[in-house]
Structures are given as structure tokens and as C-alpha cells.
Amino acid sequence: MSRTAQSVWNNCLKFIQDNIQPQAYKTWFEPIIAVKLTENALSIQVPSKFFYEWLEEHYVKILKVALTKELGETAKLVYIIKMENTYGNKQPFTEKIPSSNRTAVKSQEVDIPLNNKSPELRNPFVIPGIRNVKVESQLNPNYSFDNFLEGDSNRLARSAGLAVANKPGGTSFNPLLIFGGVGLGKTHLAHAIGVDIKDKYPEKTVLYISAEKFTQQYIEAIKKNNRNDFIHFYQIIDVLIIDDVQFLSGKSGTQDVFFHIFNHLHQNGKQVVLTSDKAPVDMQDIEQRLLSRFKWGLSAELQTPDFETRVSILKNKLYRDGVEMPEEIIDYVAKNIKSNVRELEGAIISLIAQSSFNKKEITIDLARVIVEKFVKNTKREVSIDYIQKVVSDYFQMDIDTLQSKTRKRHIVQARQLAMFFAKKFTKASLASIGSQIGKRDHATVLHACKTVDNLSSTDKQFRKYVEDITKKLSV
Ligand code: ADP
Ligand code: MG
């Protein structure tokens, strides 16, 4: 029986999968490709140097056990790192690194240091004329790792952020680029890294700045003819955090100066943390040489949080604000606001505000009204239950009456309106609408829709009903 790299690795994977968390398995083992098997050495290809370091740091024991079971005591593991060529050549190249040798080679362009003969520092954060070399970090202490809740959507970025905070400049996540859509926590995480570093290494110079402000400062510096001072100031930073680098798109002067600063910091083992609303591959009008720098380290994505994470973010927020809220309402908000954390927080804040201003209890109905304001712009589907509720409220009857078999005219009309709106606002079939509104068949629903159409073009009062209910349903 001949053994292939694949079959040996598959056996290792089975063992590993049984012994670690499913999410960790998915993140760290599924992307690995078994490449080659010699007598006692298995070569595996990993996507990046970061990946290799992470495996070595966290999973080396289990890898060893698994491999020894397969290949005996003399088993060896060889990592092949798929690296990006940093010179803009799309062809990836591979580099072999034995597991004992941790010094991976990184290609790097040599940069001419920007020597500034006069050591005087002009700090762009300080009013000109006042000499001040102490750099204020511009960090927001409210953004910490503690209140940045972990979930599948942010695990990689959060762990990498923590690793950077523990050892700024000392990991291969340099730069660390955090990317993701609006309101998903990029700014929060960027601050948290800085705050944590300041905490652990008070002597380090940390600076948080938005790319926009960085650009403004640079333009100022050019105007005042002190470009070199500007560069020099940034070169003394130990941890430079630049938020929203996509802002540099199309600004070639600022990109150029940032390129020099970046190279200087990187060569001197200083940490750079960047955030962006796009992945490097999708960034437009950013120079290639800068993009290739971004890819030197780790790009970690913040994705939209799943339901459980949304619930824990909400609970944490309520807990910190000292507010109690029924579980059912938290669930409702988390279920309906999915796209971003800022909106999630916004909804819960208005809910608290509404209830305390109006001395109203926080109810599901209030939650519904508020949540709908937040998700109004995103296309939503109202439920048939909700339509029945709105219609029966409008006619001041209860839902049971609406659904009953009675032939009283005003009840029949209410029922027909509910059917009509269910057809209009949901994707449900006629049969399904019928079965949900008083167990009628599809022909009845069809008839109801036609009747409502007819009546609203002939009967003024009836048209008013249709208009009023339409408004209520589209709040
Ligand atoms: P971005 O910069 O990506 O647009 P922010 O960092 O400004 O997003 O985050 C928006 C809001 O959501 C902030 O109030 C932030 O504290 C909160 N937030 C985002 N992610 C989390 C999380 N995982 N846990 C707790 N709060 C979060
Ligand atoms: Mg932001």
C-alpha cells in the first residue's frame, strides 16, 4: 500500500480535528495543502508566513503527535510558504523553510533613509513654535479589547491585534491591515491595539491618526515648506496606527510620503497598523508599491457578526450602561439588525432613550417601530402575521375576529385587505396566504385581491383604508 502526502495528511487532519475547536480547525487547518512526502518528511503548503508562525506557536504539539503517529519518531514537517512577490509580479513563489528554522526571508526594497540634519522636531499635532517632542497618542481609552467582543466574524483580526499589542513590531503581522465594511469595528480595534500597547509599554510612542488628518497635515507641511520635519516626526513613532487608508486613494503625494515613512518604520522594527474599508486587492488608485507593502504583513477581515455575536455585543453594551432589557427584545433587535454594529448600537440606544423619555416600558412593539426605522432603507419583508396585526388594529378588532368564518361585511373586508397586503408585501403564495389568514384556499385569496382592487377604484372610503394601511406597513 503506497502512502501519498495527501493520505498521510488526511490521517493527521482527522486526529487534529478531533482534538481542537471546529472554528480553529477551519481557520488554521483547512487552508493547508499537503504537497510532498519523502520517507519521513511531509511538506505542507501554508498561505503565509503569519500562518506558519501561528501554527508553530499554537499547534506545533498536536502536529507533532499527529505526524509521529503516521511517520514514526523521526517524522519531520516541512512548511512551504506561499508568498506574495512584493515586486508587483503576480507569479507567487514558494520558499522552503524547515520547521526548525524560524527566520523566514522577506524580500524588501532598500530605502534611502531620509536624513534630516537638524534634529529639531516639529510635531504637526502641536501649534507651531511650541517645541514638544512628547507625542500625544490620540487614543480613545473607551475602545479596548475588553469591550471588543469576540466572534467568528472578527476572531482572526482580534487575535492578530492582540498579538501585535503583546509584541509591537515583533511579529510578522507588520503591517497589520484590518479591513471591512462600515461600522464593523475597524476604528475600535485599531484604538484597542494602541491602548493596550500604551498600557503594556508606556515608554513606547504610539500614534493613532486618520488617513484624512494625516493628509491634511502633510498638505500643511508642504505649504509651510517643512516636508522633512513632517517625515521626521513620523519616523520617531514606535507604533503608527493609520485609520481608513482608503482615503489615500488618488493622493499620490501623500502616498509617496507615507511610503517613505512606512519603509523607515518597518526597517527599524516599528509597528504599523492600518485599517481600510476594502481588501488590498480592491483598493483603487493606491500605488502598487504601497499596496505590496500592505501585503507584507497580515490582512485580516472584519466580517458582519453572526447572530450570537450580535446578541453578546448588545448584552455587553446594556450591561455597561446598567440597563436591563427583556431577552426577547434583545433577540428581536439582534435578529433584525444584521449589517453593522454601529446600527445595532444605535437601535438599542434609541430604544433606551425612547423608553426613558416617554416613561414607556420597553416592549416588543416599541422595539419594532425603532428597528424598522433603522432598517427602513434596506429592503425588508413584512410578515403575514404583522400584516394581520396592523390590519386588525386599524379596524380595532382582534386577529381571531379577522380570521373567523363570519360573513359580517366589515370583517370580511378587513380579512380581504389583509390578504391583499400579504400578496403585495410578501413573497408568499396565494395558498400559503390563505392558510395563514383564517385557513382559506387560494381561490379565496385571489378573489380578495380582485375585490380590493375593484373597491379601491370605486369606493373613496375604501381607498382611504388602503392608503392608511399601506402607510402603516411601510413605516
Ligand atoms: P468602523 O471603523 O469599522 O466603521 P467602528 O470601529 O467605529 O467601525 O465601530 C462601530 C461601533 O460598533 C463602535 O461603537 C464600536 O465600539 C462597536 N463595535 C464594533 N465591533 C464591536 C465588537 N466586536 N464588540 C463591541 N463593539 C463593537
Ligand atoms: Mg472607522
Short mmCIF file of C-alpha atoms and ligand atoms in Angstrom, two decimals:
data_model
loop_
_atom_site.label_atom_id
_atom_site.label_comp_id
_atom_site.label_asym_id
_atom_site.label_seq_id
_atom_site.Cartn_x
_atom_site.Cartn_y
_atom_site.Cartn_z
CA MET A 1 0.00 0.00 0.00
CA SER A 2 1.59 3.26 -1.08
CA ARG A 3 1.15 6.30 1.00
CA THR A 4 0.83 9.71 -0.50
CA ALA A 5 1.32 13.12 1.05
CA GLN A 6 -2.42 13.51 0.80
CA SER A 7 -3.29 10.29 2.60
CA VAL A 8 -0.82 10.90 5.41
CA TRP A 9 -2.04 14.43 5.83
CA ASN A 10 -5.68 13.31 5.80
CA ASN A 11 -4.96 10.99 8.71
CA CYS A 12 -3.23 13.79 10.57
CA LEU A 13 -6.21 16.05 9.93
CA LYS A 14 -8.63 13.51 11.31
CA PHE A 15 -6.67 13.34 14.51
CA ILE A 16 -6.31 17.12 14.75
CA GLN A 17 -9.95 17.72 14.03
CA ASP A 18 -10.93 15.51 16.92
CA ASN A 19 -8.76 17.46 19.28
CA ILE A 20 -9.29 21.12 18.60
CA GLN A 21 -12.18 23.59 18.29
CA PRO A 22 -14.05 23.36 14.98
CA GLN A 23 -13.53 27.03 14.26
CA ALA A 24 -9.79 26.77 14.86
CA TYR A 25 -9.65 23.73 12.66
CA LYS A 26 -11.44 25.56 9.91
CA THR A 27 -9.25 28.63 10.17
CA TRP A 28 -5.86 27.05 10.57
CA PHE A 29 -6.00 23.58 9.03
CA GLU A 30 -8.44 23.61 6.16
CA PRO A 31 -6.35 26.04 4.08
CA ILE A 32 -3.27 23.81 4.27
CA ILE A 33 -2.29 21.79 1.22
CA ALA A 34 -0.25 18.61 1.50
CA VAL A 35 2.45 18.83 -1.13
CA LYS A 36 5.08 16.17 -0.85
CA LEU A 37 6.04 13.10 1.09
CA THR A 38 9.53 11.69 1.32
CA GLU A 39 10.47 8.84 3.60
CA ASN A 40 9.88 10.62 6.87
CA ALA A 41 9.14 14.19 5.91
CA LEU A 42 5.80 15.67 4.96
CA SER A 43 5.75 19.03 3.19
CA ILE A 44 2.70 21.19 3.64
CA GLN A 45 1.93 24.46 1.98
CA VAL A 46 0.57 27.28 4.14
CA PRO A 47 -0.86 30.54 2.82
CA SER A 48 1.51 32.96 4.54
CA LYS A 49 4.38 33.38 6.92
CA PHE A 50 1.92 34.51 9.51
CA PHE A 51 0.12 31.22 9.14
CA TYR A 52 3.31 29.28 9.62
CA GLU A 53 4.20 31.22 12.75
CA TRP A 54 0.76 30.79 14.15
CA LEU A 55 0.86 27.04 13.59
CA GLU A 56 4.28 26.80 15.17
CA GLU A 57 3.20 28.82 18.12
CA HIS A 58 -0.16 27.21 18.80
CA TYR A 59 -0.34 23.84 17.15
CA VAL A 60 3.16 22.51 16.99
CA LYS A 61 2.48 19.90 19.68
CA ILE A 62 -0.59 18.44 18.11
CA LEU A 63 1.07 18.49 14.70
CA LYS A 64 3.96 16.58 16.13
CA VAL A 65 1.78 13.97 17.77
CA ALA A 66 -0.27 13.50 14.63
CA LEU A 67 2.73 13.22 12.39
CA THR A 68 4.63 10.88 14.67
CA LYS A 69 1.66 8.56 14.67
CA GLU A 70 1.85 8.47 10.90
CA LEU A 71 5.54 8.56 10.13
CA GLY A 72 7.25 7.39 13.29
CA GLU A 73 9.64 9.02 15.71
CA THR A 74 11.83 10.56 13.04
CA ALA A 75 8.97 12.36 11.38
CA LYS A 76 9.66 15.81 10.02
CA LEU A 77 7.36 18.57 8.91
CA VAL A 78 8.39 20.99 6.18
CA TYR A 79 6.45 24.17 5.67
CA ILE A 80 6.20 25.71 2.26
CA ILE A 81 5.08 29.26 2.45
CA LYS A 82 3.18 30.69 -0.41
CA MET A 83 4.48 34.20 -0.55
CA GLU A 84 3.44 37.22 -2.46
CA ASN A 85 6.15 38.57 -4.63
CA THR A 86 6.48 42.13 -3.43
CA TYR A 87 7.72 43.49 -6.74
CA GLY A 88 4.39 43.51 -8.41
CA ASN A 89 4.99 40.24 -10.20
CA LYS A 90 1.78 38.29 -9.91
CA GLN A 91 3.54 34.94 -10.02
CA PRO A 92 3.69 33.61 -6.47
CA PHE A 93 6.84 31.87 -5.45
CA THR A 94 7.37 29.35 -2.76
CA GLU A 95 10.07 29.22 -0.25
CA LYS A 96 11.05 26.26 1.85
CA ILE A 97 11.53 26.72 5.49
CA PRO A 98 12.33 23.78 7.71
CA SER A 99 10.26 23.79 10.84
CA SER A 100 13.36 24.28 12.95
CA ASN A 101 14.38 27.43 11.19
CA ARG A 102 12.18 30.32 12.12
CA THR A 103 13.95 33.04 10.21
CA ALA A 104 11.94 33.32 7.09
CA VAL A 105 13.35 35.55 4.42
CA LYS A 106 11.35 38.52 3.42
CA SER A 107 12.12 40.39 0.29
CA GLN A 108 12.41 44.03 0.89
CA GLU A 109 13.43 47.02 -1.10
CA VAL A 110 16.21 49.14 0.25
CA ASP A 111 15.06 52.56 1.09
CA ILE A 112 17.23 55.64 1.26
CA PRO A 113 16.90 56.98 4.78
CA LEU A 114 15.64 60.49 4.93
CA ASN A 115 18.38 62.10 6.89
CA ASN A 116 17.44 65.30 8.49
CA LYS A 117 20.48 67.25 9.57
CA SER A 118 18.67 69.39 12.07
CA PRO A 119 17.29 67.20 14.81
CA GLU A 120 14.68 69.72 15.78
CA LEU A 121 11.31 68.11 15.67
CA ARG A 122 8.25 69.85 14.57
CA ASN A 123 5.26 67.99 15.77
CA PRO A 124 2.31 68.52 13.49
CA PHE A 125 -0.03 67.99 16.40
CA VAL A 126 1.33 70.99 18.21
CA ILE A 127 0.85 74.64 17.48
CA PRO A 128 3.92 75.77 15.53
CA GLY A 129 6.55 77.46 17.60
CA ILE A 130 5.98 75.40 20.68
CA ARG A 131 8.61 72.72 20.73
CA ASN A 132 7.23 69.49 22.04
CA VAL A 133 8.60 66.07 21.33
CA LYS A 134 6.18 64.27 23.53
CA VAL A 135 3.64 62.75 21.22
CA GLU A 136 0.07 62.54 22.36
CA SER A 137 -1.29 59.20 21.28
CA GLN A 138 -4.72 60.50 20.24
CA LEU A 139 -6.15 57.25 21.50
CA ASN A 140 -9.67 56.77 22.78
CA PRO A 141 -9.45 54.83 26.04
CA ASN A 142 -13.06 53.71 25.67
CA TYR A 143 -12.09 51.41 22.87
CA SER A 144 -10.46 48.41 24.44
CA PHE A 145 -10.06 44.72 23.74
CA ASP A 146 -12.25 44.01 26.75
CA ASN A 147 -15.24 45.63 25.18
CA PHE A 148 -14.48 44.39 21.69
CA LEU A 149 -16.47 41.20 21.79
CA GLU A 150 -15.11 38.20 20.02
CA GLY A 151 -17.00 36.16 17.44
CA ASP A 152 -16.29 34.15 14.33
CA SER A 153 -16.59 37.33 12.30
CA ASN A 154 -13.65 39.04 13.97
CA ARG A 155 -11.58 36.28 15.54
CA LEU A 156 -8.61 36.47 13.24
CA ALA A 157 -8.39 40.27 13.31
CA ARG A 158 -8.85 40.40 17.06
CA SER A 159 -6.24 37.70 17.76
CA ALA A 160 -3.78 39.32 15.41
CA GLY A 161 -4.44 42.66 17.10
CA LEU A 162 -3.74 41.11 20.48
CA ALA A 163 -0.55 39.50 19.19
CA VAL A 164 0.62 42.86 17.86
CA ALA A 165 -0.22 44.55 21.16
CA ASN A 166 1.81 41.97 23.05
CA LYS A 167 4.83 42.37 20.84
CA PRO A 168 4.65 45.52 18.76
CA GLY A 169 6.97 45.26 15.78
CA GLY A 170 7.95 41.80 16.90
CA THR A 171 5.53 39.67 14.93
CA SER A 172 5.22 39.12 11.23
CA PHE A 173 1.89 40.98 11.26
CA ASN A 174 3.64 44.11 10.20
CA PRO A 175 1.83 45.93 8.91
CA LEU A 176 -1.38 44.62 10.34
CA LEU A 177 -4.13 45.67 7.98
CA ILE A 178 -7.66 45.42 9.32
CA PHE A 179 -10.31 45.73 6.66
CA GLY A 180 -14.08 45.50 6.46
CA GLY A 181 -17.28 47.44 5.78
CA VAL A 182 -18.58 50.42 7.72
CA GLY A 183 -19.46 50.05 11.35
CA LEU A 184 -17.83 46.67 11.80
CA GLY A 185 -15.27 47.78 14.37
CA LYS A 186 -12.12 48.78 12.48
CA THR A 187 -11.63 52.01 14.39
CA HIS A 188 -12.47 50.33 17.67
CA LEU A 189 -9.95 47.56 17.12
CA ALA A 190 -7.26 49.98 15.93
CA HIS A 191 -7.62 52.02 19.12
CA ALA A 192 -7.73 48.90 21.27
CA ILE A 193 -4.35 47.85 19.92
CA GLY A 194 -2.87 51.25 20.68
CA VAL A 195 -4.46 51.46 24.12
CA ASP A 196 -3.18 48.02 25.05
CA ILE A 197 0.35 48.81 23.86
CA LYS A 198 0.38 52.06 25.84
CA ASP A 199 -0.68 50.02 28.82
CA LYS A 200 2.00 47.39 28.46
CA TYR A 201 4.77 49.58 27.11
CA PRO A 202 4.24 53.10 28.46
CA GLU A 203 7.60 54.23 27.07
CA LYS A 204 6.61 53.49 23.50
CA THR A 205 5.47 56.30 21.29
CA VAL A 206 2.10 55.32 19.91
CA LEU A 207 0.15 57.44 17.49
CA TYR A 208 -3.36 56.99 16.16
CA ILE A 209 -4.33 59.13 13.21
CA SER A 210 -6.91 59.00 10.47
CA ALA A 211 -5.56 58.95 6.94
CA GLU A 212 -7.59 62.07 6.35
CA LYS A 213 -5.88 64.01 9.11
CA PHE A 214 -2.53 62.66 8.03
CA THR A 215 -3.22 64.05 4.56
CA GLN A 216 -4.22 67.44 5.92
CA GLN A 217 -1.06 67.65 8.00
CA TYR A 218 1.00 66.76 5.02
CA ILE A 219 -0.60 69.45 2.88
CA GLU A 220 0.05 71.95 5.67
CA ALA A 221 3.66 70.82 5.86
CA ILE A 222 4.14 71.36 2.13
CA LYS A 223 2.61 74.81 2.35
CA LYS A 224 4.93 75.75 5.17
CA ASN A 225 7.86 74.18 3.45
CA ASN A 226 8.65 71.65 6.12
CA ARG A 227 8.06 68.33 4.50
CA ASN A 228 11.20 66.96 6.12
CA ASP A 229 10.04 67.88 9.59
CA PHE A 230 6.80 66.13 8.90
CA ILE A 231 8.57 62.97 7.81
CA HIS A 232 10.99 63.17 10.66
CA PHE A 233 8.20 63.48 13.17
CA TYR A 234 6.53 60.34 11.90
CA GLN A 235 9.79 58.45 11.85
CA ILE A 236 10.18 58.64 15.62
CA ILE A 237 6.88 56.82 16.21
CA ASP A 238 7.11 53.27 17.57
CA VAL A 239 3.57 52.27 16.76
CA LEU A 240 1.83 54.09 13.96
CA ILE A 241 -1.88 53.44 13.53
CA ILE A 242 -3.49 54.89 10.43
CA ASP A 243 -7.25 54.59 10.14
CA ASP A 244 -9.10 54.43 6.80
CA VAL A 245 -6.13 54.28 4.44
CA GLN A 246 -8.53 54.03 1.51
CA PHE A 247 -8.70 57.79 1.95
CA LEU A 248 -5.23 57.98 0.38
CA SER A 249 -6.68 56.81 -2.94
CA GLY A 250 -5.60 59.07 -5.74
CA LYS A 251 -3.48 61.25 -3.44
CA SER A 252 -0.09 60.42 -4.84
CA GLY A 253 1.89 62.99 -2.86
CA THR A 254 0.59 61.73 0.45
CA GLN A 255 1.06 58.14 -0.66
CA ASP A 256 4.63 58.89 -1.55
CA VAL A 257 5.45 60.40 1.82
CA PHE A 258 3.67 57.59 3.60
CA PHE A 259 5.70 55.11 1.60
CA HIS A 260 8.92 56.63 2.92
CA ILE A 261 7.65 56.75 6.47
CA PHE A 262 6.40 53.21 6.26
CA ASN A 263 9.71 51.86 4.98
CA HIS A 264 11.64 53.65 7.67
CA LEU A 265 9.42 52.36 10.45
CA HIS A 266 9.31 48.86 9.08
CA GLN A 267 13.07 48.61 8.68
CA ASN A 268 13.53 49.75 12.22
CA GLY A 269 11.21 47.15 13.63
CA LYS A 270 8.44 49.61 14.40
CA GLN A 271 4.83 48.53 14.20
CA VAL A 272 2.38 49.80 11.63
CA VAL A 273 -1.37 49.16 11.93
CA LEU A 274 -3.69 50.15 9.12
CA THR A 275 -7.42 49.97 8.57
CA SER A 276 -9.32 50.14 5.33
CA ASP A 277 -12.85 49.64 4.10
CA LYS A 278 -11.56 47.36 1.34
CA ALA A 279 -9.19 44.47 0.92
CA PRO A 280 -5.85 45.49 -0.61
CA VAL A 281 -6.78 43.84 -3.92
CA ASP A 282 -9.85 46.06 -4.19
CA MET A 283 -8.15 49.32 -3.36
CA GLN A 284 -8.12 51.66 -6.26
CA ASP A 285 -5.71 54.42 -7.06
CA ILE A 286 -3.23 53.31 -4.47
CA GLU A 287 0.24 52.87 -5.86
CA GLN A 288 1.37 49.33 -6.43
CA ARG A 289 4.50 49.68 -4.33
CA LEU A 290 2.38 50.79 -1.38
CA LEU A 291 -0.15 48.02 -1.88
CA SER A 292 2.62 45.49 -1.94
CA ARG A 293 3.81 46.85 1.42
CA PHE A 294 0.33 46.37 2.83
CA LYS A 295 0.59 42.72 1.90
CA TRP A 296 3.85 42.16 3.72
CA GLY A 297 2.11 41.54 6.97
CA LEU A 298 -1.36 40.27 7.61
CA SER A 299 -4.62 41.47 6.15
CA ALA A 300 -7.42 40.46 8.46
CA GLU A 301 -11.04 40.98 7.62
CA LEU A 302 -13.82 42.07 9.95
CA GLN A 303 -16.98 40.44 8.73
CA THR A 304 -20.56 41.07 9.68
CA PRO A 305 -21.15 39.49 13.07
CA ASP A 306 -23.38 36.45 13.35
CA PHE A 307 -26.50 36.37 15.49
CA GLU A 308 -24.79 35.11 18.66
CA THR A 309 -22.13 37.78 18.45
CA ARG A 310 -24.75 40.45 17.89
CA VAL A 311 -26.57 39.29 20.98
CA SER A 312 -23.41 39.38 23.07
CA ILE A 313 -22.47 42.82 21.79
CA LEU A 314 -25.92 44.09 22.79
CA LYS A 315 -25.83 42.44 26.18
CA ASN A 316 -22.40 43.81 26.88
CA LYS A 317 -23.50 47.30 25.92
CA LEU A 318 -26.59 47.10 28.13
CA TYR A 319 -24.56 45.72 30.98
CA ARG A 320 -22.05 48.54 30.75
CA ASP A 321 -24.85 51.09 30.64
CA GLY A 322 -26.59 49.44 33.57
CA VAL A 323 -29.79 48.88 31.65
CA GLU A 324 -31.93 45.80 31.88
CA MET A 325 -33.88 44.60 28.91
CA PRO A 326 -36.02 41.54 28.32
CA GLU A 327 -34.21 38.76 26.47
CA GLU A 328 -36.97 38.68 23.89
CA ILE A 329 -36.30 42.28 22.88
CA ILE A 330 -32.54 41.82 22.67
CA ASP A 331 -33.18 38.85 20.41
CA TYR A 332 -35.58 40.84 18.29
CA VAL A 333 -33.09 43.65 17.75
CA ALA A 334 -30.21 41.25 17.07
CA LYS A 335 -32.32 39.27 14.64
CA ASN A 336 -33.37 42.29 12.64
CA ILE A 337 -30.28 44.44 12.53
CA LYS A 338 -27.63 42.44 10.80
CA SER A 339 -25.49 44.60 8.66
CA ASN A 340 -23.37 46.52 11.10
CA VAL A 341 -22.53 47.01 14.73
CA ARG A 342 -22.95 50.75 14.71
CA GLU A 343 -26.60 50.39 13.71
CA LEU A 344 -27.08 47.70 16.28
CA GLU A 345 -25.82 50.03 18.97
CA GLY A 346 -27.82 52.91 17.53
CA ALA A 347 -31.05 50.95 17.71
CA ILE A 348 -30.52 49.91 21.29
CA ILE A 349 -29.60 53.45 22.32
CA SER A 350 -32.76 54.92 20.79
CA LEU A 351 -34.78 52.19 22.38
CA ILE A 352 -33.42 53.10 25.80
CA ALA A 353 -33.89 56.81 25.10
CA GLN A 354 -37.46 56.41 23.83
CA SER A 355 -38.49 54.41 26.80
CA SER A 356 -36.98 56.77 29.33
CA PHE A 357 -38.19 60.00 27.68
CA ASN A 358 -41.70 58.75 27.32
CA LYS A 359 -41.63 56.74 30.51
CA LYS A 360 -42.76 53.82 28.42
CA GLU A 361 -41.85 50.29 29.09
CA ILE A 362 -39.60 48.74 26.51
CA THR A 363 -41.92 46.44 24.63
CA ILE A 364 -41.64 44.41 21.50
CA ASP A 365 -43.87 46.90 19.73
CA LEU A 366 -41.63 49.79 20.60
CA ALA A 367 -38.63 47.73 19.53
CA ARG A 368 -40.34 47.00 16.25
CA VAL A 369 -41.02 50.64 15.49
CA ILE A 370 -37.45 51.61 16.26
CA VAL A 371 -35.82 48.73 14.48
CA GLU A 372 -37.89 49.47 11.41
CA LYS A 373 -36.58 53.00 11.34
CA PHE A 374 -33.08 51.58 11.31
CA VAL A 375 -33.66 49.07 8.62
CA LYS A 376 -36.06 51.15 6.57
CA ASN A 377 -33.60 51.67 3.80
CA THR A 378 -32.64 48.10 3.49
CA LYS A 379 -35.27 46.04 1.79
CA ARG A 380 -37.23 44.05 4.25
CA GLU A 381 -40.14 41.71 4.08
CA VAL A 382 -43.01 42.21 6.48
CA SER A 383 -44.54 39.04 7.78
CA ILE A 384 -48.10 37.94 7.23
CA ASP A 385 -48.58 37.92 10.99
CA TYR A 386 -47.51 41.51 11.14
CA ILE A 387 -49.88 42.47 8.34
CA GLN A 388 -52.79 40.81 10.12
CA LYS A 389 -51.87 42.66 13.28
CA VAL A 390 -51.72 46.06 11.55
CA VAL A 391 -55.00 45.50 9.72
CA SER A 392 -56.89 44.26 12.77
CA ASP A 393 -55.51 47.11 14.89
CA TYR A 394 -56.62 49.54 12.25
CA PHE A 395 -60.18 48.25 12.38
CA GLN A 396 -59.98 47.79 16.14
CA MET A 397 -60.73 44.12 16.11
CA ASP A 398 -58.61 41.26 17.27
CA ILE A 399 -56.85 38.84 14.97
CA ASP A 400 -59.21 35.98 15.87
CA THR A 401 -62.14 38.03 14.64
CA LEU A 402 -60.30 38.88 11.45
CA GLN A 403 -59.68 35.20 10.84
CA SER A 404 -63.15 33.98 11.83
CA LYS A 405 -65.68 32.50 9.46
CA THR A 406 -68.15 35.31 9.89
CA ARG A 407 -69.68 37.00 6.88
CA LYS A 408 -70.17 40.36 8.52
CA ARG A 409 -69.22 42.86 5.89
CA HIS A 410 -66.65 44.93 7.76
CA ILE A 411 -64.88 41.80 8.98
CA VAL A 412 -64.85 40.29 5.51
CA GLN A 413 -63.35 43.50 4.20
CA ALA A 414 -60.64 43.56 6.83
CA ARG A 415 -59.75 39.97 6.01
CA GLN A 416 -59.65 40.75 2.31
CA LEU A 417 -57.39 43.70 2.95
CA ALA A 418 -55.03 41.52 4.98
CA MET A 419 -54.91 39.05 2.10
CA PHE A 420 -54.35 41.81 -0.41
CA PHE A 421 -51.42 43.26 1.57
CA ALA A 422 -49.94 39.84 2.17
CA LYS A 423 -49.90 39.33 -1.59
CA LYS A 424 -48.46 42.77 -2.15
CA PHE A 425 -45.77 42.82 0.53
CA THR A 426 -44.62 39.24 0.87
CA LYS A 427 -43.41 36.57 -1.48
CA ALA A 428 -45.85 34.04 -0.07
CA SER A 429 -48.03 32.06 -2.47
CA LEU A 430 -51.80 32.51 -2.60
CA ALA A 431 -52.26 29.12 -0.96
CA SER A 432 -49.86 29.96 1.83
CA ILE A 433 -51.51 33.34 2.44
CA GLY A 434 -54.90 31.64 2.57
CA SER A 435 -53.77 29.06 5.06
CA GLN A 436 -52.30 31.73 7.33
CA ILE A 437 -55.28 34.07 7.21
CA GLY A 438 -58.17 32.04 8.55
CA LYS A 439 -57.44 28.77 6.70
CA ARG A 440 -58.88 29.82 3.34
CA ASP A 441 -57.95 28.41 -0.05
CA HIS A 442 -56.01 30.13 -2.80
CA ALA A 443 -59.16 31.00 -4.80
CA THR A 444 -60.49 32.98 -1.85
CA VAL A 445 -57.24 34.94 -1.65
CA LEU A 446 -57.33 35.64 -5.37
CA HIS A 447 -60.90 36.81 -5.09
CA ALA A 448 -59.95 39.05 -2.14
CA CYS A 449 -57.17 40.68 -4.14
CA LYS A 450 -59.52 41.41 -7.03
CA THR A 451 -62.19 42.77 -4.71
CA VAL A 452 -59.74 45.13 -3.02
CA ASP A 453 -58.53 46.34 -6.41
CA ASN A 454 -62.08 47.00 -7.56
CA LEU A 455 -63.28 48.62 -4.38
CA SER A 456 -60.31 50.93 -4.10
CA SER A 457 -61.04 52.35 -7.53
CA THR A 458 -64.78 52.76 -6.90
CA ASP A 459 -65.14 53.43 -3.19
CA LYS A 460 -63.49 56.52 -1.72
CA GLN A 461 -63.73 55.35 1.87
CA PHE A 462 -62.23 52.03 0.96
CA ARG A 463 -59.38 53.68 -0.90
CA LYS A 464 -58.61 55.59 2.29
CA TYR A 465 -58.30 52.30 4.16
CA VAL A 466 -55.83 51.01 1.63
CA GLU A 467 -53.77 54.18 1.80
CA ASP A 468 -53.73 54.32 5.60
CA ILE A 469 -52.73 50.71 6.00
CA THR A 470 -50.09 51.00 3.30
CA LYS A 471 -48.55 53.85 5.28
CA LYS A 472 -48.60 51.87 8.48
CA LEU A 473 -46.96 48.92 6.84
CA SER A 474 -44.17 50.99 5.36
CA VAL A 475 -43.15 52.96 8.46
P1 ADP B 1 -15.68 51.11 11.62
O1 ADP B 1 -14.47 51.90 11.99
O2 ADP B 1 -15.36 49.76 11.06
O3 ADP B 1 -16.65 51.86 10.76
P2 ADP B 1 -16.24 51.31 14.45
O4 ADP B 1 -14.96 50.81 15.00
O5 ADP B 1 -16.45 52.78 14.50
O6 ADP B 1 -16.46 50.76 12.97
O7 ADP B 1 -17.41 50.53 15.20
C1 ADP B 1 -18.75 50.99 15.23
C2 ADP B 1 -19.34 50.78 16.61
O8 ADP B 1 -19.52 49.41 16.83
C3 ADP B 1 -18.43 51.29 17.71
O9 ADP B 1 -19.20 51.89 18.71
C4 ADP B 1 -17.77 50.03 18.24
O10 ADP B 1 -17.46 50.15 19.60
C5 ADP B 1 -18.85 48.99 18.01
N1 ADP B 1 -18.31 47.65 17.78
C6 ADP B 1 -17.87 47.14 16.60
N2 ADP B 1 -17.47 45.88 16.74
C7 ADP B 1 -17.65 45.55 18.03
C8 ADP B 1 -17.42 44.37 18.80
N3 ADP B 1 -16.92 43.26 18.26
N4 ADP B 1 -17.74 44.41 20.12
C9 ADP B 1 -18.24 45.53 20.66
N5 ADP B 1 -18.49 46.65 20.00
C10 ADP B 1 -18.18 46.68 18.69
MG MG B 2 -13.83 53.80 11.40
#
